[in-house]
Short mmCIF file of C-alpha atoms in Angstrom, two decimals:
data_model
loop_
_atom_site.label_atom_id
_atom_site.label_comp_id
_atom_site.label_asym_id
_atom_site.label_seq_id
_atom_site.Cartn_x
_atom_site.Cartn_y
_atom_site.Cartn_z
CA UNK J 196 -15.25 1.70 -5.43
CA UNK J 197 -16.20 1.56 -9.52
CA UNK J 198 -13.48 -0.35 -11.22
CA UNK J 199 -13.17 -3.25 -8.08
CA UNK J 200 -13.96 -6.11 -10.62
CA UNK J 201 -11.64 -5.60 -13.19
CA UNK J 202 -10.07 -9.51 -13.83
CA UNK J 203 -5.92 -9.73 -13.05
CA UNK J 204 -4.99 -11.08 -16.83
CA UNK J 205 -0.88 -11.81 -15.80
CA UNK J 206 -2.34 -14.65 -13.51
CA UNK J 207 -4.94 -17.30 -14.38
CA UNK J 208 -7.87 -17.30 -12.74
CA UNK J 209 -8.27 -20.66 -12.74
CA UNK J 210 -5.24 -21.24 -11.50
CA UNK J 211 -6.45 -18.67 -8.34
CA UNK J 212 -6.23 -20.83 -4.29
CA UNK J 213 -6.32 -18.33 -2.63
CA UNK J 214 -9.25 -18.29 -0.73
CA UNK J 215 -11.02 -14.94 1.62
CA UNK J 216 -10.81 -16.57 5.20
CA UNK J 217 -7.42 -16.73 4.55
CA UNK J 218 -7.33 -12.76 5.35
CA UNK J 219 -7.68 -14.01 9.25
CA UNK J 220 -9.89 -10.72 11.58
CA UNK J 221 -8.14 -12.48 14.40
CA UNK J 222 -4.87 -12.75 13.69
CA UNK J 223 -3.89 -11.31 10.31
CA UNK J 224 -2.85 -12.10 6.87
CA UNK J 225 -2.31 -16.32 6.21
CA UNK J 226 0.74 -16.97 3.88
CA UNK J 227 2.08 -20.37 5.92
CA UNK J 228 1.41 -23.89 5.03
CA UNK J 229 -0.34 -23.34 2.29
CA UNK J 230 0.76 -24.10 -1.25
CA UNK J 231 1.86 -21.35 -4.12
CA UNK J 232 -1.32 -20.86 -6.39
CA UNK J 233 -2.70 -20.30 -2.43
CA UNK J 234 -0.18 -17.82 -1.46
CA UNK J 235 -1.47 -13.96 -1.71
CA UNK J 236 2.53 -12.98 -1.76
CA UNK J 237 3.16 -15.42 -4.75
CA UNK J 238 -0.23 -14.68 -6.51
CA UNK J 239 -0.13 -10.41 -6.31
CA UNK J 240 4.01 -10.08 -7.11
CA UNK J 241 3.09 -12.40 -10.47
CA UNK J 242 -0.09 -9.78 -10.96
CA UNK J 243 1.95 -6.90 -9.71
CA UNK J 244 5.30 -7.59 -12.14
CA UNK J 245 2.96 -8.29 -15.05
CA UNK J 246 0.71 -5.03 -14.97
CA UNK J 247 3.67 -2.66 -14.64
CA UNK J 248 6.52 -4.79 -16.69
CA UNK J 249 8.83 -4.38 -13.57
CA UNK J 250 10.05 -6.97 -10.92
CA UNK J 251 8.58 -6.06 -8.09
CA UNK J 252 9.97 -6.17 -4.07
CA UNK J 253 7.82 -8.10 -1.37
CA UNK J 254 7.95 -7.25 2.42
CA UNK J 255 6.58 -8.09 5.08
CA UNK J 256 5.52 -7.80 9.21
CA UNK J 257 5.68 -10.59 11.05
CA UNK J 258 6.19 -14.42 11.15
CA UNK J 259 5.25 -18.28 11.10
CA UNK J 260 1.94 -18.85 9.59
CA UNK J 261 0.23 -15.00 9.64
CA UNK J 262 1.89 -11.61 8.87
CA UNK J 263 0.13 -8.73 10.45
CA UNK J 264 1.39 -6.39 6.75
CA UNK J 265 2.66 -7.81 3.30
CA UNK J 266 3.76 -5.18 1.24
CA UNK J 267 5.44 -4.90 -2.72
CA UNK J 268 7.37 -1.74 -3.89
CA UNK J 269 9.70 -1.65 -7.20
CA UNK J 270 12.85 -3.08 -7.53
CA UNK J 271 13.78 -0.76 -9.96
CA UNK J 272 12.97 2.38 -8.04
CA UNK J 273 14.67 0.97 -4.20
CA UNK J 274 17.60 0.74 -6.82
CA UNK J 275 17.86 4.24 -8.50
CA UNK J 276 18.09 4.83 -4.82
CA UNK J 277 22.02 6.87 -4.32
CA UNK J 278 21.89 6.36 -0.42
CA UNK J 279 19.47 3.47 0.03
CA UNK J 280 19.04 0.88 -2.71
CA UNK J 281 19.92 -1.43 -0.37
CA UNK J 282 17.30 -1.44 1.35
CA UNK J 283 13.37 -0.61 1.45
CA UNK J 284 12.13 1.84 4.05
CA UNK J 285 12.72 4.40 1.98
CA UNK J 286 10.63 3.13 -1.22
CA UNK J 287 7.15 3.96 -1.73
CA UNK J 288 4.86 0.39 -1.70
CA UNK J 289 0.96 -1.22 -2.34
CA UNK J 290 0.58 -2.73 1.09
CA UNK J 291 -2.40 -5.01 2.02
CA UNK J 292 -3.07 -5.60 6.22
CA UNK J 293 -5.42 -6.89 8.67
CA UNK J 294 -5.89 -5.27 10.71
CA UNK J 295 -7.07 -7.26 14.32
CA UNK J 296 -8.21 -3.91 16.43
CA UNK J 297 -9.72 -1.99 14.14
CA UNK J 298 -11.31 -5.48 12.34
CA UNK J 299 -11.18 -4.37 8.59
CA UNK J 300 -8.68 -5.41 6.37
CA UNK J 301 -6.75 -2.11 4.51
CA UNK J 302 -5.16 -2.31 0.96
CA UNK J 303 -3.41 0.64 -1.26
CA UNK J 304 -0.62 2.48 -0.96
CA UNK J 305 1.78 3.49 1.68
CA UNK J 306 5.29 5.55 2.49
CA UNK J 307 7.42 5.46 5.13
CA UNK J 308 9.53 8.32 6.37
CA UNK J 309 11.07 6.18 9.37
CA UNK J 310 12.56 7.50 12.24
CA UNK J 311 14.47 11.27 12.05
CA UNK J 312 16.57 10.08 14.74
CA UNK J 313 16.74 6.06 14.65
CA UNK J 314 17.57 4.33 17.53
CA UNK J 315 21.50 3.47 18.11
CA UNK J 316 20.35 -0.38 16.56
CA UNK J 317 18.44 0.36 14.04
CA UNK J 318 20.46 2.81 11.88
CA UNK J 319 19.16 1.76 8.34
CA UNK J 320 15.02 2.91 9.33
CA UNK J 321 16.48 6.77 10.02
CA UNK J 322 15.43 9.00 7.11
CA UNK J 323 17.81 9.84 4.26
CA UNK J 324 17.94 12.50 1.92
CA UNK J 325 16.62 9.93 -1.22
CA UNK J 326 13.55 8.29 0.56
CA UNK J 327 10.56 8.87 -1.65
CA UNK J 328 8.89 10.46 1.49
CA UNK J 329 10.39 13.86 0.51
CA UNK J 330 8.95 13.84 -3.16
CA UNK J 331 5.51 13.17 -1.42
CA UNK J 332 6.30 15.89 1.02
CA UNK J 333 6.36 18.53 -1.93
CA UNK J 334 3.43 16.90 -3.67
CA UNK J 335 1.13 17.81 -0.62
CA UNK J 336 -0.15 21.53 -2.61
CA UNK J 337 -3.11 23.34 -2.57
CA UNK J 338 -4.75 22.55 -5.93
CA UNK J 339 -2.03 20.37 -6.68
CA UNK J 340 -1.76 16.94 -8.73
CA UNK J 341 -1.52 14.87 -5.17
CA UNK J 342 -4.67 17.01 -3.92
CA UNK J 343 -7.16 16.55 -7.05
CA UNK J 344 -5.77 12.45 -6.61
CA UNK J 345 -6.57 12.13 -3.12
CA UNK J 346 -9.76 14.27 -3.62
CA UNK J 347 -10.92 12.06 -6.32
CA UNK J 348 -10.30 8.84 -3.94
CA UNK J 349 -11.51 9.93 -0.67
CA UNK J 350 -14.51 11.63 -1.75
CA UNK J 351 -15.32 9.99 -4.89
CA UNK J 352 -14.24 6.42 -4.11
CA UNK J 353 -14.53 5.64 -0.44
CA UNK J 354 -10.53 5.19 0.42
CA UNK J 355 -9.34 6.80 3.72
CA UNK J 356 -5.42 8.82 4.68
CA UNK J 357 -3.47 8.28 7.37
CA UNK J 358 -1.26 10.45 8.38
CA UNK J 359 2.28 10.33 11.43
CA UNK J 360 3.04 8.08 13.71
CA UNK J 361 1.19 4.68 14.35
CA UNK J 362 -0.06 6.05 18.15
CA UNK J 363 -3.11 8.11 19.46
CA UNK J 364 -1.15 11.01 18.21
CA UNK J 365 -2.18 9.72 14.40
CA UNK J 366 -4.27 11.05 12.03
CA UNK J 367 -7.23 9.45 9.86
CA UNK J 368 -9.05 11.40 7.03
CA UNK J 369 -11.85 10.24 5.41
CA UNK J 370 -15.41 11.83 3.05
CA UNK J 371 -15.76 12.99 6.24
CA UNK J 372 -13.02 15.50 7.51
CA UNK J 373 -10.82 15.43 4.77
CA UNK J 374 -7.82 17.64 4.51
CA UNK J 375 -6.46 20.62 2.63
CA UNK J 376 -3.14 20.30 1.68
CA UNK J 377 -1.57 22.83 4.31
CA UNK J 378 -3.06 20.64 7.14
CA UNK J 379 -1.90 17.32 5.81
CA UNK J 380 1.79 18.30 4.92
CA UNK J 381 2.01 20.17 8.46
CA UNK J 382 0.59 17.17 10.33
CA UNK J 383 3.42 15.30 8.45
CA UNK J 384 6.41 16.91 9.02
CA UNK J 385 5.24 17.78 13.20
CA UNK J 386 5.60 13.68 13.40
CA UNK J 387 7.91 12.98 16.48
CA UNK J 388 11.35 12.86 14.81
CA UNK J 389 12.56 9.74 17.55
CA UNK J 390 8.68 8.22 16.50
CA UNK J 391 7.84 5.54 13.26
CA UNK J 392 5.84 7.75 10.91
CA UNK J 393 4.49 7.09 8.07
CA UNK J 394 1.49 8.01 5.00
CA UNK J 395 -1.24 5.77 3.98
CA UNK J 396 -4.06 6.05 1.51
CA UNK J 397 -6.23 2.82 1.24
CA UNK J 398 -9.62 1.02 0.63
CA UNK J 399 -10.66 -0.61 3.68
CA UNK J 400 -13.08 -3.36 3.72
CA UNK J 401 -14.60 -5.38 6.20
CA UNK J 402 -15.09 -9.25 7.75
CA UNK J 403 -18.37 -9.44 6.39
CA UNK J 404 -17.38 -7.78 2.98
CA UNK J 405 -14.14 -9.96 2.77
CA UNK J 406 -16.54 -12.81 3.25
CA UNK J 407 -18.94 -12.07 0.79
CA UNK J 408 -16.06 -12.16 -2.09
CA UNK J 409 -14.92 -15.21 -4.37
CA UNK J 410 -11.56 -16.02 -4.00
CA UNK J 411 -10.03 -14.62 -7.51
CA UNK J 412 -12.87 -11.88 -7.44
CA UNK J 413 -10.72 -10.40 -3.85
CA UNK J 414 -7.67 -10.58 -5.55
CA UNK J 415 -9.58 -8.26 -8.63
CA UNK J 416 -10.31 -6.72 -6.05
CA UNK J 417 -6.52 -5.59 -4.37
CA UNK J 418 -5.62 -4.92 -8.26
CA UNK J 419 -8.36 -2.42 -8.58
CA UNK J 420 -7.24 -0.29 -5.37
CA UNK J 421 -3.95 -1.01 -6.89
CA UNK J 422 -4.64 0.59 -9.63
CA UNK J 423 -6.39 3.62 -8.19
CA UNK J 424 -3.18 4.42 -6.18
CA UNK J 425 -0.28 3.93 -8.87
CA UNK J 426 -0.92 7.64 -9.77
CA UNK J 427 -0.14 8.80 -6.69
CA UNK J 428 3.02 6.20 -5.65
CA UNK J 429 3.81 7.92 -9.04
CA UNK J 430 4.32 11.08 -8.07
CA UNK J 431 6.18 10.21 -4.85
CA UNK J 432 9.17 7.71 -6.91
CA UNK J 433 12.27 8.20 -8.92
CA UNK J 434 11.54 5.72 -11.22
CA UNK J 435 7.18 5.80 -11.67
CA UNK J 436 5.54 2.47 -12.71
CA UNK J 437 4.73 2.03 -16.57
CA UNK J 438 1.56 1.28 -16.76
CA UNK J 439 0.17 -1.40 -19.99
CA UNK J 440 -3.07 -0.51 -22.16
CA UNK J 441 -5.81 -1.21 -20.13
CA UNK J 442 -7.05 -3.64 -23.48
CA UNK J 443 -5.00 -7.06 -23.56
CA UNK J 444 -4.85 -9.43 -26.42
CA UNK J 445 -6.50 -11.88 -25.33
CA UNK J 446 -9.68 -9.35 -24.67
CA UNK J 447 -9.46 -8.38 -28.14
#
């Protein structure tokens, strides 16, 4: 990735206490028993709110000291949903995760479909007509903006794509097998209705790569990745993210 070293201007670098070893490739992302300036949830939330000048909501999968997945979504986009403003499942999200099976740290964009036919105990997880998922699927058309952005990210910047459910039937794409948009759309539409499905565009790092960063530089890398996928995210949301100028007064 070419722009991985951008400075996180919205959070004082000298105050960042996050350490690469908090990304544990055996247990997940460490968030417990840490000070605020060490906790990646707090650091990224402040950085994203400064970058995009709007309130962000933090979501997570996991409990205790180590979480497996953390997401950040626009509160304004969620609030604009006429049916689903009380839940976050329908919103596009920036995410980070440590995949303890693949031994990869993943960072990027996620859009969830949830269930088309939800279990009776989880009605809030059933796909609704106001979810960002519908805009995503409509945008996957040949020669469209989404295809151009996906092609740039995957073919030039080394990003990967996950499409479908979360089992062996899911499809993964990289530079070696970049899909056409009709195929990608077909895969998403074919995900089993009674199973959770979603779409991710992410940059992956091995443990040795993560350990090669200083803490503040690793936060820089996450923010640079979010910047790269933000144009795709905006295509999926009712209320797009409003970006700030590239240069800040302190840099002039």
